[in-house]
Short mmCIF file of C-alpha atoms and ligand atoms in Angstrom, two decimals:
data_model
loop_
_atom_site.label_atom_id
_atom_site.label_comp_id
_atom_site.label_asym_id
_atom_site.label_seq_id
_atom_site.Cartn_x
_atom_site.Cartn_y
_atom_site.Cartn_z
CA MET A 123 -6.14 -4.94 -18.47
CA LEU A 124 -6.04 -5.04 -14.66
CA LYS A 125 -8.37 -2.43 -13.20
CA VAL A 126 -6.75 -0.85 -10.15
CA VAL A 127 -8.23 1.34 -7.43
CA VAL A 128 -5.68 3.07 -5.19
CA LEU A 129 -6.54 4.08 -1.62
CA VAL A 130 -4.48 6.88 -0.07
CA SER A 131 -4.37 9.14 2.98
CA GLY A 132 -1.71 11.74 2.41
CA GLY A 133 1.27 12.69 0.31
CA GLY A 134 0.91 10.02 -2.30
CA THR A 135 4.52 9.44 -3.29
CA ASN A 136 3.75 5.74 -3.66
CA LEU A 137 0.77 6.62 -5.83
CA GLN A 138 3.12 8.77 -7.91
CA ALA A 139 5.53 5.87 -8.28
CA ILE A 140 2.66 3.77 -9.65
CA ILE A 141 1.52 6.52 -12.04
CA ASP A 142 5.10 7.02 -13.24
CA GLY A 143 5.64 3.27 -13.53
CA MET A 144 2.62 2.96 -15.79
CA ALA A 145 3.65 5.94 -17.91
CA ALA A 146 7.16 4.53 -18.33
CA GLY A 147 6.01 0.99 -19.13
CA ARG A 148 7.46 -0.54 -15.96
CA ILE A 149 3.91 -1.56 -15.12
CA THR A 150 2.01 -3.08 -18.03
CA ASN A 151 -1.50 -4.46 -18.44
CA ALA A 152 -2.84 -2.24 -15.64
CA ARG A 153 -4.76 0.99 -15.38
CA ILE A 154 -5.75 3.11 -12.36
CA GLU A 155 -9.51 3.58 -12.47
CA ALA A 156 -9.78 5.79 -9.39
CA VAL A 157 -7.93 7.16 -6.38
CA ILE A 158 -9.87 7.32 -3.11
CA SER A 159 -8.66 9.24 -0.06
CA ASN A 160 -10.04 9.25 3.46
CA ASN A 161 -8.75 12.82 3.84
CA ARG A 162 -9.80 15.87 1.91
CA GLY A 163 -7.38 18.24 0.25
CA VAL A 164 -4.39 15.91 0.27
CA LYS A 165 -1.55 15.97 -2.21
CA SER A 166 -2.48 12.46 -3.39
CA LEU A 167 -5.69 13.78 -4.93
CA GLU A 168 -3.72 16.53 -6.70
CA ARG A 169 -1.41 13.88 -8.10
CA ALA A 170 -4.40 11.88 -9.35
CA ALA A 171 -5.94 14.95 -10.96
CA ALA A 172 -2.64 15.86 -12.63
CA ALA A 173 -2.54 12.39 -14.16
CA GLY A 174 -6.16 12.60 -15.31
CA ILE A 175 -7.33 9.95 -12.86
CA PRO A 176 -10.68 10.41 -11.10
CA GLY A 177 -10.16 11.19 -7.41
CA PHE A 178 -12.62 10.94 -4.53
CA CYS A 179 -12.73 11.53 -0.82
CA VAL A 180 -14.65 9.21 1.48
CA SER A 181 -14.04 10.60 4.96
CA PRO A 182 -15.07 8.93 8.21
CA LYS A 183 -15.89 12.44 9.45
CA ASP A 184 -18.87 12.53 7.10
CA TYR A 185 -20.51 9.46 8.64
CA GLU A 186 -22.07 8.96 12.01
CA THR A 187 -20.79 5.46 12.52
CA ARG A 188 -17.78 3.42 11.49
CA GLU A 189 -20.16 0.98 9.81
CA ALA A 190 -21.66 3.72 7.65
CA PHE A 191 -18.17 4.86 6.64
CA HIS A 192 -17.18 1.30 5.81
CA GLU A 193 -20.26 0.85 3.65
CA ALA A 194 -19.60 4.11 1.82
CA LEU A 195 -15.97 3.21 1.22
CA LEU A 196 -16.86 -0.25 -0.05
CA SER A 197 -19.57 1.02 -2.35
CA LYS A 198 -17.27 3.72 -3.78
CA VAL A 199 -14.63 1.08 -4.48
CA GLU A 200 -17.19 -1.22 -6.06
CA GLU A 201 -18.30 1.45 -8.53
CA PHE A 202 -15.05 0.75 -10.34
CA ALA A 203 -15.23 -3.04 -10.18
CA PRO A 204 -11.49 -3.28 -9.51
CA ASP A 205 -9.38 -6.36 -10.10
CA LEU A 206 -6.87 -5.02 -7.58
CA ILE A 207 -7.05 -2.58 -4.67
CA VAL A 208 -3.74 -0.93 -3.75
CA LEU A 209 -3.30 0.56 -0.28
CA ALA A 210 -0.63 3.17 -0.97
CA GLY A 211 -0.16 4.85 2.39
CA PHE A 212 -3.78 4.30 3.42
CA LEU A 213 -3.82 4.81 7.15
CA VAL A 214 -7.31 3.47 7.81
CA ARG A 215 -8.02 -0.10 8.78
CA ILE A 216 -10.06 -1.44 5.90
CA PRO A 217 -13.47 -3.03 6.42
CA GLU A 218 -13.51 -6.77 6.94
CA ALA A 219 -16.20 -7.08 4.27
CA MET A 220 -13.74 -5.59 1.77
CA VAL A 221 -10.99 -8.00 2.84
CA HIS A 222 -13.30 -10.93 2.25
CA ARG A 223 -14.76 -9.70 -1.01
CA TYR A 224 -11.30 -8.98 -2.41
CA ALA A 225 -9.33 -11.86 -0.94
CA ASN A 226 -5.80 -11.84 -2.39
CA ARG A 227 -6.74 -8.82 -4.48
CA ILE A 228 -5.70 -6.11 -2.02
CA VAL A 229 -2.04 -5.16 -1.62
CA ASN A 230 -0.42 -2.95 0.99
CA ILE A 231 3.01 -1.36 1.27
CA HIS A 232 4.51 -1.31 4.76
CA PRO A 233 7.73 0.56 5.54
CA SER A 234 9.58 -2.18 7.43
CA LEU A 235 10.70 -5.76 6.96
CA ILE A 236 7.61 -7.62 8.19
CA PRO A 237 7.33 -9.26 10.75
CA SER A 238 9.54 -6.61 12.37
CA PHE A 239 8.08 -3.22 13.25
CA CYS A 240 4.53 -3.89 12.13
CA GLY A 241 1.09 -4.43 13.57
CA VAL A 242 -1.03 -2.14 15.72
CA GLY A 243 0.51 1.30 16.20
CA TYR A 244 3.18 0.87 13.53
CA TYR A 245 2.30 3.31 10.81
CA GLY A 246 3.89 6.28 9.08
CA LEU A 247 6.83 7.86 10.89
CA LYS A 248 6.21 5.79 14.02
CA VAL A 249 7.70 2.77 12.28
CA HIS A 250 10.95 4.60 11.63
CA GLU A 251 11.03 6.10 15.13
CA ARG A 252 10.87 2.61 16.62
CA VAL A 253 13.48 1.28 14.22
CA LEU A 254 15.87 4.00 15.41
CA GLU A 255 14.97 3.47 19.08
CA ARG A 256 15.73 -0.23 18.78
CA GLY A 257 18.96 0.43 16.97
CA VAL A 258 18.57 -2.15 14.22
CA LYS A 259 21.05 -1.69 11.39
CA VAL A 260 18.84 -2.89 8.57
CA THR A 261 15.22 -2.01 7.86
CA GLY A 262 13.29 -1.90 4.59
CA ALA A 263 9.84 -2.29 3.12
CA THR A 264 7.35 -5.05 2.41
CA VAL A 265 4.54 -5.41 -0.12
CA HIS A 266 1.94 -7.94 0.94
CA PHE A 267 -1.58 -9.10 0.28
CA VAL A 268 -4.06 -7.97 2.89
CA ASN A 269 -5.92 -10.46 5.06
CA GLU A 270 -7.93 -10.01 8.27
CA GLY A 271 -4.78 -9.55 10.34
CA MET A 272 -2.72 -6.41 10.73
CA ASP A 273 0.26 -6.58 8.33
CA GLU A 274 -0.10 -10.35 8.34
CA GLY A 275 -1.09 -11.29 4.79
CA PRO A 276 1.08 -13.22 2.30
CA ILE A 277 4.31 -11.35 1.52
CA ILE A 278 4.87 -10.50 -2.13
CA ALA A 279 8.25 -8.78 -1.97
CA GLN A 280 10.69 -7.20 0.47
CA LYS A 281 13.74 -5.00 0.12
CA ALA A 282 16.33 -4.19 2.76
CA VAL A 283 17.63 -0.68 3.43
CA TYR A 284 20.55 0.25 5.73
CA VAL A 285 20.03 2.42 8.76
CA GLU A 286 22.84 4.96 8.98
CA ASP A 287 24.41 6.88 11.86
CA GLY A 288 22.73 10.21 12.33
CA ASP A 289 19.42 9.13 10.75
CA THR A 290 16.30 10.90 11.90
CA PRO A 291 12.90 9.27 11.38
CA GLU A 292 12.31 11.64 8.45
CA ILE A 293 15.66 10.87 6.78
CA LEU A 294 15.16 7.14 7.23
CA GLN A 295 11.59 7.30 5.95
CA ARG A 296 12.80 9.02 2.81
CA ARG A 297 15.58 6.46 2.23
CA VAL A 298 13.15 3.56 2.69
CA MET A 299 10.79 5.15 0.20
CA GLU A 300 13.49 5.86 -2.40
CA GLN A 301 15.37 2.58 -2.10
CA ALA A 302 12.48 0.24 -1.43
CA GLU A 303 8.84 1.38 -1.49
CA TRP A 304 8.82 3.21 -4.82
CA ILE A 305 10.45 0.19 -6.47
CA LEU A 306 8.63 -2.67 -4.76
CA LEU A 307 5.05 -1.48 -5.10
CA PRO A 308 5.10 -0.82 -8.87
CA ALA A 309 6.96 -4.11 -9.42
CA ALA A 310 4.36 -6.02 -7.42
CA ILE A 311 1.52 -4.48 -9.42
CA ASP A 312 3.31 -5.38 -12.64
CA ASP A 313 3.75 -8.96 -11.41
CA ILE A 314 0.06 -9.23 -10.53
CA ALA A 315 -1.08 -7.60 -13.77
CA ASN A 316 1.00 -10.04 -15.75
CA GLY A 317 -0.01 -13.12 -13.79
CA ARG A 318 3.48 -13.86 -12.48
CA ILE A 319 2.54 -14.56 -8.87
CA GLU A 320 -0.08 -16.50 -6.99
CA VAL A 321 -0.94 -17.37 -3.41
CA GLN A 322 -0.50 -21.00 -2.43
CA ASP A 323 -1.07 -22.15 1.15
CA GLY A 324 -0.86 -18.61 2.47
CA ARG A 325 2.42 -17.82 0.71
CA VAL A 326 3.18 -16.02 -2.51
CA VAL A 327 4.94 -18.05 -5.16
CA ARG A 328 6.27 -16.92 -8.50
CA LYS A 329 4.80 -18.87 -11.35
CA ASP A 330 7.90 -18.34 -13.47
CA GLY A 331 9.95 -19.86 -10.63
CA GLY A 332 12.40 -17.00 -11.10
CA LYS A 333 13.66 -14.23 -8.90
CA GLU A 334 12.09 -10.83 -8.42
C1 GRF B 297 4.64 5.18 3.22
O1 GRF B 297 5.80 5.10 4.01
C2 GRF B 297 3.89 3.89 3.33
O2 GRF B 297 4.69 2.77 3.37
C3 GRF B 297 3.21 4.10 4.63
O3 GRF B 297 2.80 5.45 4.62
C4 GRF B 297 3.68 6.19 3.79
C5 GRF B 297 2.84 6.86 2.72
O4 GRF B 297 3.57 7.72 1.92
N1 GRF B 297 2.18 3.13 4.85
P1 GRF B 297 2.97 8.32 0.58
O5 GRF B 297 1.58 8.88 0.91
O6 GRF B 297 2.89 7.23 -0.44
O7 GRF B 297 3.91 9.41 0.20
#
């Protein structure tokens, strides 16, 4: 059974997709041990509580230095000895020590087709604002392993979503979530939990040789 810790910052719809995926059997061999938020009082923690999952807040505001926050976050995560850490809308750059300790065991969901519209400054609605400014006709989402870079780790899965005339950042964000994020992230966790993928030479390969 893969022990999963989910890190969140806000609404937690991706967390909900994982919870629902486990309940419905779309994700097997995995269990969420804890949900950790960097913000207090967020909907994500309500979702965790409603599902009977322990929820915690580790806020940078409670620590004098970034280093102290990083240590607190890492030690909270380690309490659960996770096999996999899922960044499900976690808007904090994670400590390098965590990246190294959990190499190829941290996954992130990003709401664009990496390497487009990613990197420093591309988070949350800003991604969709820039997609609309640029006028691309296709966007999407990417699930990837986390390395030291920003949105640069090995890509696990991607799904394209059409941009439509009249889209606002909010409308587009919702479509990307519904058509891509909420499908890709649970599927990636299921693949990891069932040993279907591995990282070889910095790229993700499917051990079954099949398609997603
Ligand atoms: C998602 O779009 C995710 O890709 C991005 O932040 C958003 C979080 O949404 N990194 P939610 O908290 O899962 O609802």
